[in-house]
GROMACS .gro file of C-alpha atoms in nm:
model
  434
    1MET     CA    1  -0.054  -2.142  11.067
    2MET     CA    2   0.264  -2.335  10.989
    3VAL     CA    3   0.275  -2.196  10.632
    4ASP     CA    4   0.207  -1.851  10.766
    5SER     CA    5   0.487  -1.867  11.014
    6GLN     CA    6   0.733  -1.997  10.755
    7LEU     CA    7   0.647  -1.721  10.513
    8THR     CA    8   0.676  -1.463  10.784
    9SER     CA    9   1.018  -1.586  10.879
   10LEU     CA   10   1.125  -1.563  10.517
   11ASP     CA   11   1.008  -1.213  10.478
   12PRO     CA   12   1.011  -1.023  10.816
   13ASN     CA   13   0.888  -0.718  10.630
   14GLY     CA   14   0.545  -0.870  10.579
   15THR     CA   15   0.537  -0.946  10.215
   16LYS     CA   16   0.382  -1.295  10.255
   17CYS     CA   17   0.100  -1.211  10.013
   18PHE     CA   18   0.353  -1.247   9.732
   19TYR     CA   19   0.445  -1.595   9.842
   20PHE     CA   20   0.086  -1.703   9.888
   21THR     CA   21   0.021  -1.603   9.526
   22CYS     CA   22   0.324  -1.804   9.404
   23LEU     CA   23   0.237  -2.114   9.598
   24TYR     CA   24  -0.132  -2.094   9.491
   25ALA     CA   25  -0.039  -2.056   9.131
   26ALA     CA   26   0.203  -2.349   9.153
   27GLY     CA   27  -0.067  -2.576   9.288
   28ILE     CA   28  -0.324  -2.476   9.033
   29VAL     CA   29  -0.095  -2.487   8.723
   30ASN     CA   30   0.040  -2.825   8.820
   31GLU     CA   31  -0.084  -3.089   8.577
   32TYR     CA   32  -0.217  -3.308   8.866
   33GLY     CA   33  -0.421  -3.023   9.016
   34PRO     CA   34  -0.427  -2.891   9.376
   35LYS     CA   35  -0.633  -3.189   9.505
   36ASN     CA   36  -0.364  -3.433   9.415
   37ALA     CA   37  -0.202  -3.577   9.724
   38SER     CA   38   0.156  -3.528   9.588
   39THR     CA   39   0.087  -3.161   9.488
   40ALA     CA   40  -0.058  -3.080   9.828
   41SER     CA   41   0.227  -3.240  10.010
   42CYS     CA   42   0.520  -3.128   9.797
   43ILE     CA   43   0.418  -2.781   9.677
   44LEU     CA   44   0.175  -2.660   9.940
   45GLY     CA   45   0.322  -2.859  10.223
   46LEU     CA   46  -0.026  -2.968  10.331
   47PRO     CA   47  -0.159  -3.330  10.393
   48LEU     CA   48  -0.469  -3.419  10.184
   49SER     CA   49  -0.755  -3.568  10.388
   50ALA     CA   50  -0.827  -3.936  10.342
   51SER     CA   51  -1.189  -3.871  10.244
   52ALA     CA   52  -1.088  -3.657   9.948
   53THR     CA   53  -0.854  -3.932   9.819
   54THR     CA   54  -1.116  -4.205   9.861
   55ASP     CA   55  -1.382  -4.000   9.679
   56LYS     CA   56  -1.152  -3.929   9.395
   57SER     CA   57  -1.044  -4.295   9.351
   58SER     CA   58  -1.412  -4.403   9.380
   59ASN     CA   59  -1.527  -4.164   9.114
   60HIS     CA   60  -1.237  -4.267   8.888
   61LEU     CA   61  -1.321  -4.637   8.930
   62SER     CA   62  -1.691  -4.584   8.860
   63ARG     CA   63  -1.608  -4.385   8.546
   64ASN     CA   64  -1.380  -4.668   8.429
   65MET     CA   65  -1.638  -4.927   8.493
   66ILE     CA   66  -1.910  -4.739   8.299
   67ILE     CA   67  -1.665  -4.686   8.005
   68GLY     CA   68  -1.571  -5.050   8.011
   69LEU     CA   69  -1.928  -5.182   8.022
   70SER     CA   70  -2.038  -4.939   7.746
   71GLY     CA   71  -1.747  -5.050   7.529
   72ALA     CA   72  -1.833  -5.417   7.586
   73LEU     CA   73  -2.197  -5.358   7.497
   74VAL     CA   74  -2.110  -5.171   7.185
   75GLY     CA   75  -1.872  -5.454   7.088
   76VAL     CA   76  -2.149  -5.717   7.146
   77LEU     CA   77  -2.396  -5.521   6.938
   78LEU     CA   78  -2.140  -5.476   6.658
   79ALA     CA   79  -2.065  -5.845   6.659
   80VAL     CA   80  -2.433  -5.937   6.648
   81GLY     CA   81  -2.486  -5.684   6.366
   82VAL     CA   82  -2.197  -5.830   6.167
   83ILE     CA   83  -2.329  -6.187   6.209
   84ILE     CA   84  -2.678  -6.078   6.097
   85LEU     CA   85  -2.546  -5.897   5.794
   86TYR     CA   86  -2.328  -6.194   5.707
   87ARG     CA   87  -2.608  -6.442   5.727
   88LYS     CA   88  -2.839  -6.219   5.519
   89ARG     CA   89  -2.571  -6.179   5.256
   90ARG     CA   90  -2.502  -6.550   5.256
   91LYS     CA   91  -2.871  -6.632   5.220
   92LYS     CA   92  -2.911  -6.379   4.938
   93ASP     CA   93  -2.601  -6.527   4.758
   94THR     CA   94  -2.747  -6.879   4.803
   95GLN     CA   95  -3.081  -6.776   4.669
   96GLN     CA   96  -2.916  -6.600   4.374
   97ALA     CA   97  -2.711  -6.906   4.301
   98LEU     CA   98  -3.029  -7.118   4.296
   99HIS     CA   99  -3.194  -6.868   4.064
  100GLU     CA  100  -2.899  -6.869   3.831
  101GLU     CA  101  -2.887  -7.249   3.839
  102TYR     CA  102  -3.257  -7.260   3.754
  103VAL     CA  103  -3.207  -7.043   3.445
  104SER     CA  104  -2.890  -7.226   3.338
  105SER     CA  105  -3.056  -7.565   3.367
  106PHE     CA  106  -3.340  -7.455   3.139
  107ARG     CA  107  -3.100  -7.317   2.880
  108ALA     CA  108  -2.886  -7.625   2.892
  109SER     CA  109  -3.176  -7.864   2.857
  110VAL     CA  110  -3.385  -7.679   2.598
  111LEU     CA  111  -3.193  -7.450   2.375
  112PRO     CA  112  -2.921  -7.678   2.236
  113ASN     CA  113  -3.190  -7.904   2.095
  114THR     CA  114  -3.402  -7.629   1.936
  115GLY     CA  115  -3.386  -7.328   1.708
  116ALA     CA  116  -3.557  -7.109   1.962
  117LYS     CA  117  -3.415  -6.766   2.035
  118TRP     CA  118  -3.334  -6.684   2.392
  119PHE     CA  119  -3.490  -6.350   2.483
  120HIS     CA  120  -3.371  -6.142   2.779
  121VAL     CA  121  -3.659  -6.038   3.004
  122SER     CA  122  -3.562  -5.671   2.954
  123GLU     CA  123  -3.640  -5.712   2.578
  124LEU     CA  124  -3.981  -5.842   2.659
  125GLU     CA  125  -4.048  -5.570   2.909
  126ARG     CA  126  -3.967  -5.304   2.649
  127ALA     CA  127  -4.180  -5.483   2.381
  128THR     CA  128  -4.481  -5.493   2.606
  129ASN     CA  129  -4.428  -5.167   2.789
  130ARG     CA  130  -4.347  -5.359   3.112
  131PHE     CA  131  -4.639  -5.592   3.059
  132CYS     CA  132  -4.886  -5.305   3.060
  133GLN     CA  133  -5.250  -5.398   3.116
  134ARG     CA  134  -5.349  -5.226   2.793
  135ASN     CA  135  -5.139  -5.485   2.605
  136LEU     CA  136  -5.313  -5.779   2.766
  137ILE     CA  137  -5.487  -5.976   2.483
  138GLY     CA  138  -5.574  -6.304   2.656
  139GLN     CA  139  -5.583  -6.488   2.985
  140GLY     CA  140  -5.634  -6.846   3.079
  141ALA     CA  141  -5.590  -7.097   3.357
  142HIS     CA  142  -5.214  -7.136   3.293
  143GLY     CA  143  -5.098  -6.805   3.154
  144VAL     CA  144  -5.157  -6.455   3.026
  145VAL     CA  145  -5.074  -6.320   2.678
  146TYR     CA  146  -4.955  -5.973   2.595
  147ARG     CA  147  -4.923  -5.789   2.264
  148GLY     CA  148  -4.568  -5.659   2.207
  149ALA     CA  149  -4.345  -5.506   1.947
  150LEU     CA  150  -3.977  -5.601   1.915
  151ALA     CA  151  -3.696  -5.353   1.853
  152ASP     CA  152  -3.721  -5.410   1.472
  153GLY     CA  153  -4.099  -5.345   1.483
  154THR     CA  154  -4.210  -5.704   1.463
  155LEU     CA  155  -4.540  -5.770   1.635
  156VAL     CA  156  -4.534  -6.061   1.876
  157ALA     CA  157  -4.751  -6.229   2.132
  158VAL     CA  158  -4.572  -6.285   2.463
  159LYS     CA  159  -4.724  -6.559   2.680
  160GLN     CA  160  -4.627  -6.571   3.047
  161LEU     CA  161  -4.691  -6.905   3.217
  162LEU     CA  162  -4.845  -6.872   3.560
  163ASP     CA  163  -4.815  -7.223   3.702
  164LEU     CA  164  -4.470  -7.253   3.867
  165ASP     CA  165  -4.486  -7.609   3.986
  166SER     CA  166  -4.290  -7.897   3.844
  167GLU     CA  167  -4.571  -7.980   3.598
  168GLY     CA  168  -4.555  -7.618   3.472
  169ASP     CA  169  -4.183  -7.655   3.412
  170GLU     CA  170  -4.243  -7.980   3.223
  171ASP     CA  171  -4.515  -7.825   3.004
  172PHE     CA  172  -4.293  -7.527   2.926
  173CYS     CA  173  -3.995  -7.743   2.820
  174ASN     CA  174  -4.233  -7.973   2.631
  175GLU     CA  175  -4.377  -7.689   2.430
  176VAL     CA  176  -4.041  -7.531   2.349
  177GLU     CA  177  -3.890  -7.860   2.238
  178ILE     CA  178  -4.188  -7.977   2.031
  179ILE     CA  179  -4.293  -7.661   1.852
  180SER     CA  180  -3.938  -7.555   1.776
  181LYS     CA  181  -3.894  -7.878   1.570
  182ILE     CA  182  -4.207  -7.828   1.355
  183ARG     CA  183  -4.270  -7.589   1.069
  184HIS     CA  184  -4.606  -7.575   0.901
  185ARG     CA  185  -4.825  -7.290   0.778
  186ASN     CA  186  -5.115  -7.411   0.990
  187LEU     CA  187  -4.917  -7.441   1.315
  188LEU     CA  188  -4.819  -7.137   1.520
  189SER     CA  189  -4.445  -7.102   1.510
  190LEU     CA  190  -4.238  -7.018   1.822
  191ARG     CA  191  -4.000  -6.727   1.795
  192GLY     CA  192  -3.830  -6.783   2.124
  193CYS     CA  193  -3.858  -6.809   2.497
  194CYS     CA  194  -3.731  -6.661   2.812
  195VAL     CA  195  -3.675  -6.790   3.168
  196THR     CA  196  -3.579  -6.553   3.444
  197SER     CA  197  -3.547  -6.590   3.822
  198ASP     CA  198  -3.452  -6.339   4.085
  199ASN     CA  199  -3.512  -6.253   4.450
  200LEU     CA  200  -3.781  -5.994   4.380
  201GLU     CA  201  -4.000  -6.150   4.105
  202GLY     CA  202  -3.917  -6.521   4.158
  203LYS     CA  203  -3.937  -6.764   3.868
  204ARG     CA  204  -4.096  -6.646   3.548
  205ARG     CA  205  -4.135  -6.828   3.207
  206PHE     CA  206  -4.221  -6.667   2.874
  207LEU     CA  207  -4.301  -6.790   2.526
  208VAL     CA  208  -4.280  -6.554   2.224
  209TYR     CA  209  -4.500  -6.624   1.916
  210ASP     CA  210  -4.596  -6.444   1.603
  211PHE     CA  211  -4.885  -6.209   1.664
  212MET     CA  212  -5.223  -6.321   1.530
  213SER     CA  213  -5.427  -6.003   1.468
  214ASN     CA  214  -5.770  -6.173   1.461
  215GLY     CA  215  -5.726  -6.347   1.795
  216SER     CA  216  -5.867  -6.694   1.854
  217LEU     CA  217  -6.149  -6.879   1.698
  218GLY     CA  218  -6.320  -6.860   2.032
  219ASP     CA  219  -6.305  -6.479   2.015
  220GLN     CA  220  -6.466  -6.469   1.676
  221LEU     CA  221  -6.738  -6.713   1.769
  222TYR     CA  222  -6.839  -6.604   2.119
  223GLU     CA  223  -6.701  -6.272   2.239
  224GLN     CA  224  -6.955  -5.999   2.173
  225SER     CA  225  -6.698  -5.721   2.189
  226ARG     CA  226  -6.493  -5.882   1.903
  227LYS     CA  227  -6.758  -6.095   1.738
  228GLN     CA  228  -6.765  -6.090   1.365
  229LEU     CA  229  -7.013  -6.267   1.148
  230MET     CA  230  -6.784  -6.518   0.987
  231THR     CA  231  -6.877  -6.609   0.628
  232TRP     CA  232  -6.917  -6.964   0.504
  233PRO     CA  233  -6.593  -6.951   0.304
  234GLN     CA  234  -6.407  -6.839   0.613
  235ARG     CA  235  -6.550  -7.116   0.824
  236LYS     CA  236  -6.474  -7.377   0.558
  237SER     CA  237  -6.113  -7.245   0.525
  238ILE     CA  238  -6.061  -7.258   0.902
  239ILE     CA  239  -6.182  -7.619   0.928
  240LEU     CA  240  -5.960  -7.729   0.643
  241ASP     CA  241  -5.663  -7.537   0.788
  242VAL     CA  242  -5.694  -7.707   1.129
  243ALA     CA  243  -5.727  -8.050   0.962
  244LYS     CA  244  -5.414  -7.992   0.759
  245GLY     CA  245  -5.222  -7.885   1.075
  246LEU     CA  246  -5.331  -8.198   1.260
  247ALA     CA  247  -5.249  -8.421   0.966
  248TYR     CA  248  -4.898  -8.286   0.973
  249LEU     CA  249  -4.865  -8.351   1.344
  250HIS     CA  250  -4.995  -8.712   1.307
  251TYR     CA  251  -4.826  -8.807   0.981
  252GLY     CA  252  -4.584  -8.542   0.865
  253ILE     CA  253  -4.326  -8.597   1.136
  254LYS     CA  254  -4.183  -8.887   1.323
  255PRO     CA  255  -4.264  -8.974   1.590
  256ALA     CA  256  -4.613  -8.839   1.567
  257ILE     CA  257  -4.734  -8.568   1.799
  258TYR     CA  258  -5.072  -8.573   1.976
  259HIS     CA  259  -5.187  -8.220   2.060
  260ARG     CA  260  -5.428  -8.323   2.342
  261ASP     CA  261  -5.590  -7.978   2.370
  262ILE     CA  262  -5.756  -7.894   2.037
  263LYS     CA  263  -6.026  -7.633   2.111
  264ALA     CA  264  -6.157  -7.304   1.979
  265ASN     CA  265  -5.933  -7.093   2.197
  266ASN     CA  266  -5.618  -7.273   2.080
  267ILE     CA  267  -5.696  -7.198   1.713
  268LEU     CA  268  -5.555  -6.852   1.620
  269LEU     CA  269  -5.644  -6.648   1.317
  270ASP     CA  270  -5.410  -6.415   1.132
  271SER     CA  271  -5.496  -6.099   0.942
  272GLU     CA  272  -5.637  -6.303   0.652
  273MET     CA  273  -5.837  -6.528   0.877
  274LYS     CA  274  -5.604  -6.821   0.809
  275ALA     CA  275  -5.603  -7.066   1.106
  276ARG     CA  276  -5.303  -7.191   1.302
  277VAL     CA  277  -5.314  -7.451   1.573
  278ALA     CA  278  -5.144  -7.318   1.888
  279ASP     CA  279  -5.051  -7.401   2.250
  280PHE     CA  280  -4.846  -7.720   2.254
  281GLY     CA  281  -4.796  -7.728   2.632
  282LEU     CA  282  -4.993  -8.049   2.663
  283ALA     CA  283  -4.864  -8.211   2.339
  284LYS     CA  284  -4.721  -8.555   2.360
  285GLN     CA  285  -4.503  -8.752   2.126
  286SER     CA  286  -4.633  -9.100   2.033
  287ASN     CA  287  -4.453  -9.423   2.091
  288GLU     CA  288  -4.415  -9.547   1.734
  289GLY     CA  289  -4.789  -9.513   1.670
  290GLU     CA  290  -4.891  -9.731   1.968
  291SER     CA  291  -5.171  -9.629   2.196
  292HIS     CA  292  -5.078  -9.591   2.554
  293LEU     CA  293  -5.230  -9.515   2.889
  294THR     CA  294  -5.152  -9.204   3.083
  295THR     CA  295  -5.228  -9.122   3.442
  296ARG     CA  296  -5.233  -8.752   3.374
  297VAL     CA  297  -5.535  -8.670   3.166
  298ALA     CA  298  -5.495  -8.325   3.013
  299GLY     CA  299  -5.728  -8.110   2.812
  300THR     CA  300  -6.053  -7.920   2.830
  301HIS     CA  301  -6.391  -8.059   2.938
  302GLY     CA  302  -6.630  -8.101   2.644
  303TYR     CA  303  -6.342  -8.152   2.397
  304LEU     CA  304  -6.195  -8.475   2.556
  305ALA     CA  305  -6.261  -8.801   2.388
  306PRO     CA  306  -6.451  -9.034   2.621
  307GLU     CA  307  -6.193  -9.314   2.621
  308TYR     CA  308  -5.922  -9.063   2.710
  309ALA     CA  309  -6.122  -8.881   2.976
  310LEU     CA  310  -6.237  -9.200   3.146
  311TYR     CA  311  -5.952  -9.441   3.098
  312GLY     CA  312  -5.652  -9.227   3.002
  313GLN     CA  313  -5.620  -9.406   2.662
  314LEU     CA  314  -5.445  -9.165   2.427
  315THR     CA  315  -5.432  -9.223   2.053
  316GLU     CA  316  -5.444  -9.007   1.735
  317LYS     CA  317  -5.824  -9.055   1.750
  318SER     CA  318  -5.826  -8.849   2.071
  319ASP     CA  319  -5.728  -8.538   1.868
  320VAL     CA  320  -5.980  -8.639   1.593
  321TYR     CA  321  -6.260  -8.634   1.845
  322SER     CA  322  -6.168  -8.279   1.963
  323PHE     CA  323  -6.139  -8.176   1.597
  324GLY     CA  324  -6.498  -8.303   1.534
  325VAL     CA  325  -6.623  -8.093   1.825
  326VAL     CA  326  -6.449  -7.788   1.678
  327ILE     CA  327  -6.619  -7.852   1.337
  328LEU     CA  328  -6.959  -7.853   1.505
  329GLU     CA  329  -6.877  -7.529   1.690
  330ILE     CA  330  -6.775  -7.353   1.372
  331MET     CA  331  -7.076  -7.478   1.175
  332SER     CA  332  -7.337  -7.398   1.445
  333GLY     CA  333  -7.181  -7.101   1.635
  334ARG     CA  334  -7.286  -7.293   1.944
  335LYS     CA  335  -7.069  -7.340   2.254
  336VAL     CA  336  -6.947  -7.691   2.345
  337LEU     CA  337  -7.155  -7.705   2.665
  338ASP     CA  338  -7.500  -7.559   2.685
  339THR     CA  339  -7.575  -7.476   3.050
  340SER     CA  340  -7.892  -7.270   2.979
  341ASN     CA  341  -8.111  -7.552   3.108
  342SER     CA  342  -8.082  -7.752   3.427
  343ALA     CA  343  -7.917  -8.040   3.235
  344VAL     CA  344  -7.587  -7.977   3.067
  345LEU     CA  345  -7.605  -8.063   2.700
  346LEU     CA  346  -7.300  -8.144   2.495
  347ILE     CA  347  -7.283  -8.003   2.142
  348THR     CA  348  -7.223  -8.353   2.010
  349ASP     CA  349  -7.543  -8.488   2.166
  350TRP     CA  350  -7.745  -8.188   2.041
  351ALA     CA  351  -7.614  -8.224   1.688
  352TRP     CA  352  -7.675  -8.599   1.693
  353MET     CA  353  -8.037  -8.564   1.791
  354LEU     CA  354  -8.102  -8.310   1.517
  355ALA     CA  355  -7.926  -8.515   1.252
  356LYS     CA  356  -8.110  -8.836   1.342
  357SER     CA  357  -8.435  -8.642   1.321
  358GLY     CA  358  -8.348  -8.531   0.970
  359LYS     CA  359  -8.295  -8.167   1.075
  360VAL     CA  360  -7.931  -8.118   0.977
  361GLU     CA  361  -7.999  -7.770   0.846
  362GLU     CA  362  -8.096  -7.663   1.194
  363ILE     CA  363  -7.740  -7.723   1.303
  364PHE     CA  364  -7.613  -7.451   1.069
  365ASP     CA  365  -7.549  -7.113   1.219
  366GLU     CA  366  -7.828  -6.869   1.115
  367GLY     CA  367  -7.569  -6.645   0.957
  368ILE     CA  368  -7.474  -6.903   0.695
  369ARG     CA  369  -7.799  -7.096   0.639
  370LYS     CA  370  -7.877  -6.900   0.326
  371GLU     CA  371  -7.519  -6.832   0.225
  372GLY     CA  372  -7.342  -7.152   0.142
  373PRO     CA  373  -7.420  -7.462  -0.061
  374LYS     CA  374  -7.628  -7.687   0.166
  375PRO     CA  375  -7.486  -8.021   0.040
  376VAL     CA  376  -7.129  -7.911   0.122
  377MET     CA  377  -7.224  -7.761   0.451
  378GLU     CA  378  -7.411  -8.076   0.539
  379ARG     CA  379  -7.101  -8.281   0.448
  380PHE     CA  380  -6.889  -8.074   0.687
  381VAL     CA  381  -7.143  -8.128   0.974
  382LEU     CA  382  -7.152  -8.500   0.913
  383VAL     CA  383  -6.779  -8.524   0.915
  384GLY     CA  384  -6.776  -8.341   1.241
  385MET     CA  385  -7.026  -8.583   1.391
  386LEU     CA  386  -6.833  -8.880   1.261
  387CYS     CA  387  -6.501  -8.749   1.409
  388ALA     CA  388  -6.675  -8.683   1.740
  389HIS     CA  389  -6.834  -9.027   1.760
  390VAL     CA  390  -6.809  -9.177   2.110
  391MET     CA  391  -6.686  -9.508   1.965
  392VAL     CA  392  -6.316  -9.494   1.876
  393ALA     CA  393  -6.350  -9.756   1.603
  394PHE     CA  394  -6.601  -9.545   1.409
  395ARG     CA  395  -6.387  -9.236   1.396
  396PRO     CA  396  -6.177  -9.173   1.087
  397THR     CA  397  -5.814  -9.083   1.107
  398ILE     CA  398  -5.740  -8.712   1.045
  399ASP     CA  399  -5.610  -8.775   0.689
  400VAL     CA  400  -5.924  -8.962   0.598
  401ALA     CA  401  -6.140  -8.691   0.757
  402LEU     CA  402  -5.954  -8.432   0.547
  403LYS     CA  403  -6.032  -8.623   0.231
  404MET     CA  404  -6.400  -8.647   0.333
  405LEU     CA  405  -6.413  -8.272   0.393
  406GLU     CA  406  -6.257  -8.198   0.051
  407GLY     CA  407  -6.498  -8.440  -0.117
  408ASP     CA  408  -6.241  -8.696  -0.220
  409ILE     CA  409  -6.399  -8.979  -0.019
  410GLU     CA  410  -6.763  -9.047   0.039
  411ILE     CA  411  -6.890  -9.019   0.397
  412PRO     CA  412  -7.020  -9.353   0.530
  413ARG     CA  413  -7.361  -9.378   0.699
  414LEU     CA  414  -7.342  -9.247   1.047
  415PRO     CA  415  -7.326  -9.547   1.281
  416ASP     CA  416  -7.557  -9.556   1.582
  417ARG     CA  417  -7.422  -9.437   1.909
  418PRO     CA  418  -7.524  -9.476   2.276
  419LEU     CA  419  -7.798  -9.236   2.378
  420PRO     CA  420  -7.682  -8.927   2.578
  421LEU     CA  421  -7.766  -8.919   2.946
  422SER     CA  422  -7.982  -8.620   2.879
  423HIS     CA  423  -8.220  -8.820   2.653
  424GLU     CA  424  -8.583  -8.839   2.765
  425SER     CA  425  -8.575  -9.224   2.781
  426PHE     CA  426  -8.323  -9.191   3.067
  427ARG     CA  427  -8.536  -8.947   3.249
  428SER     CA  428  -8.854  -9.154   3.209
  429SER     CA  429  -8.679  -9.474   3.326
  430LEU     CA  430  -8.531  -9.284   3.620
  431HIS     CA  431  -8.877  -9.155   3.714
  432TRP     CA  432  -9.026  -9.505   3.684
  433SER     CA  433  -8.760  -9.654   3.911
  434PHE     CA  434  -8.867  -9.430   4.200
   0.00000   0.00000   0.00000
């Protein structure tokens, strides 16, 4: 009513509609809006109710609080995210540093002392088609072997070691150091090695050898899929090749090296069926020819010399025993352990019983019984039995055994040996005791 009377006094002719329009427009256009207390009082000349002011202030405060809390929450989340990302990055960097240190320590401790080539893992992946299953040519307790082709076309065998403990590291370094120092036509040469470590694959160790197209002696003797009937000349040549390789290890270098794992699967054959002794992971250098005890007995059951398997006493005669077992395998085509019966029978016990019964010819593999000269074949069997004698003192050294095989030295009469546990006399006495 007060605004109406004021407008009427200003325009007695009744044109107050015009002023209402101006005042309304002024209130709306004002940047603070018509509900602002200053606008209502100054422009419209009206007091704004207390409730409207309170509601406006309350809404504004609530909005500010929500915005503040939201900002604080976002800030906390961002801070937590940054901390998590930092810790992950720091952990990754630490792990990467450990991986790099692992590889560097290997290179520093092994390569300066050897002539081995350092392969990058990418080279081996290309050579083996990323370790394709089709290129898998062998697998054992400690590693797998792949066939590969290097960039220049050279065929190689890439062995990946599977045991990643400290003993596996020791065996790896041991093999690289030892085999890189020796060069002999009857020992498998090492082309190089590779050690890699990363966050995805972890630690991996590789050895690269010349490729042997005819696989191992064990393949030729026992695997039906690859089995070939080896001729007497081939068997004779393989035995002599292994003897010459061992003679070089024992007497051709100083200090002497004991292989400790001579067996059929560690004797590889090239395209011409020439034998090379391989796998020097367990090899040990002698201490100026002296025998010594070791708490870590290594090797394969059936090939281990009794004094080494039972007491840990390692000498050059330990390798000679294993070599004698290999001779009997080659001459008979029979496995080291016969598990066809309830009692396990060692090939040495089996051959000894036949020889003492005057049936040496029954030891010969059927494929060569009518092929070779029987006196020479019998000589090889007797040398094998002498080398694999249970008594250390009765075994010849490897150089003497080689001369016996070649006919340069006469073979002495086989000395008696303790009866095997599978002998019938033990069974009868055991039955009587009950």
